[in-house]
Short mmCIF file of C-alpha atoms in Angstrom, two decimals:
data_model
loop_
_atom_site.label_atom_id
_atom_site.label_comp_id
_atom_site.label_asym_id
_atom_site.label_seq_id
_atom_site.Cartn_x
_atom_site.Cartn_y
_atom_site.Cartn_z
CA UNK N 1 133.87 109.91 104.99
CA UNK N 2 131.52 108.18 107.41
CA UNK N 3 128.75 105.91 106.25
CA UNK N 4 125.47 106.01 108.07
CA UNK N 5 123.91 102.57 108.57
CA UNK N 6 120.35 102.52 107.38
CA UNK N 7 117.85 100.06 106.01
CA UNK N 8 118.79 100.64 102.38
CA UNK N 9 122.47 100.02 103.12
CA UNK N 10 121.64 96.86 105.09
CA UNK N 11 119.42 95.53 102.29
CA UNK N 12 122.10 96.18 99.68
CA UNK N 13 124.69 94.35 101.78
CA UNK N 14 122.41 91.37 102.40
CA UNK N 15 121.41 91.15 98.75
CA UNK N 16 125.01 91.36 97.54
CA UNK N 17 126.19 88.65 99.91
CA UNK N 18 123.22 86.42 99.04
CA UNK N 19 123.90 86.73 95.33
CA UNK N 20 127.61 86.08 95.79
CA UNK N 21 126.90 83.00 97.89
CA UNK N 22 124.37 81.61 95.43
CA UNK N 23 126.70 82.11 92.47
CA UNK N 24 129.78 80.68 94.14
CA UNK N 25 128.32 77.24 94.88
CA UNK N 26 126.77 75.20 92.09
CA UNK N 27 123.35 73.79 92.83
CA UNK N 28 123.08 70.01 92.67
CA UNK N 29 120.09 67.75 92.98
CA UNK N 30 120.12 65.94 96.31
CA UNK N 31 122.05 68.57 98.29
CA UNK N 32 122.54 67.49 101.87
CA UNK N 33 121.16 69.79 104.60
CA UNK N 34 124.70 70.88 105.49
CA UNK N 35 125.15 72.24 101.96
CA UNK N 36 122.10 74.50 102.12
CA UNK N 37 122.15 78.16 103.07
CA UNK N 38 120.26 79.52 106.05
CA UNK N 39 118.42 82.54 104.63
CA UNK N 40 116.38 85.37 106.12
CA UNK N 41 114.24 87.48 103.78
CA UNK N 42 113.45 91.15 104.35
CA UNK N 43 110.39 92.55 102.58
CA UNK N 44 108.54 89.36 101.62
CA UNK N 45 105.56 91.03 99.94
CA UNK N 46 105.59 91.81 96.21
CA UNK N 47 108.98 91.23 94.55
CA UNK N 48 110.37 89.76 97.78
CA UNK N 49 107.80 86.99 97.52
CA UNK N 50 109.12 86.06 94.07
CA UNK N 51 112.70 86.03 95.40
CA UNK N 52 111.59 83.79 98.24
CA UNK N 53 110.04 81.30 95.81
CA UNK N 54 113.26 81.17 93.77
CA UNK N 55 115.26 80.15 96.85
CA UNK N 56 112.72 77.92 98.59
CA UNK N 57 115.05 74.92 98.27
CA UNK N 58 117.34 76.55 100.86
CA UNK N 59 116.72 76.72 104.63
CA UNK N 60 114.40 79.68 105.19
CA UNK N 61 114.90 80.72 108.82
CA UNK N 62 113.23 84.17 109.06
CA UNK N 63 110.81 86.42 107.20
CA UNK N 64 110.54 90.17 107.72
CA UNK N 65 107.92 92.62 106.51
CA UNK N 66 106.57 95.73 108.21
CA UNK N 67 103.25 95.31 106.43
CA UNK N 68 101.67 92.06 107.62
CA UNK N 69 98.96 92.33 104.97
CA UNK N 70 101.43 92.59 102.11
CA UNK N 71 103.69 89.85 103.45
CA UNK N 72 100.73 87.68 104.45
CA UNK N 73 100.95 85.24 101.55
CA UNK N 74 104.62 84.51 102.29
CA UNK N 75 103.91 84.21 106.01
CA UNK N 76 101.13 81.69 105.27
CA UNK N 77 103.37 79.70 102.90
CA UNK N 78 106.01 79.28 105.62
CA UNK N 79 104.15 78.94 108.94
CA UNK N 80 107.09 77.26 110.70
CA UNK N 81 109.47 80.17 109.96
CA UNK N 82 109.99 83.01 112.45
CA UNK N 83 108.29 86.29 111.52
CA UNK N 84 109.45 89.80 112.27
CA UNK N 85 108.17 93.30 111.59
CA UNK N 86 111.56 94.97 112.14
CA UNK N 87 114.74 93.69 110.52
CA UNK N 88 116.82 95.12 113.40
CA UNK N 89 115.06 92.82 115.86
CA UNK N 90 115.60 89.82 113.63
#
């Protein structure tokens, strides 16, 4: 059986690995920069914005949303972070 790679499959894989990584390492106050995760968020409008806020203590390196209006608040909150409209180009 062959699996077709699509956006939904990619999002599920990214979410699963992010959750596994966050659960496997306990969070401590005063983490050094080398102990933080580099995270990219896909779909930063709506629920994605809430997820982004929950992990803002990590290194946010990229934000992706096809709708600039919907992801606008997240884009404004992180002006130094790279923005993308297409997760494949990220």
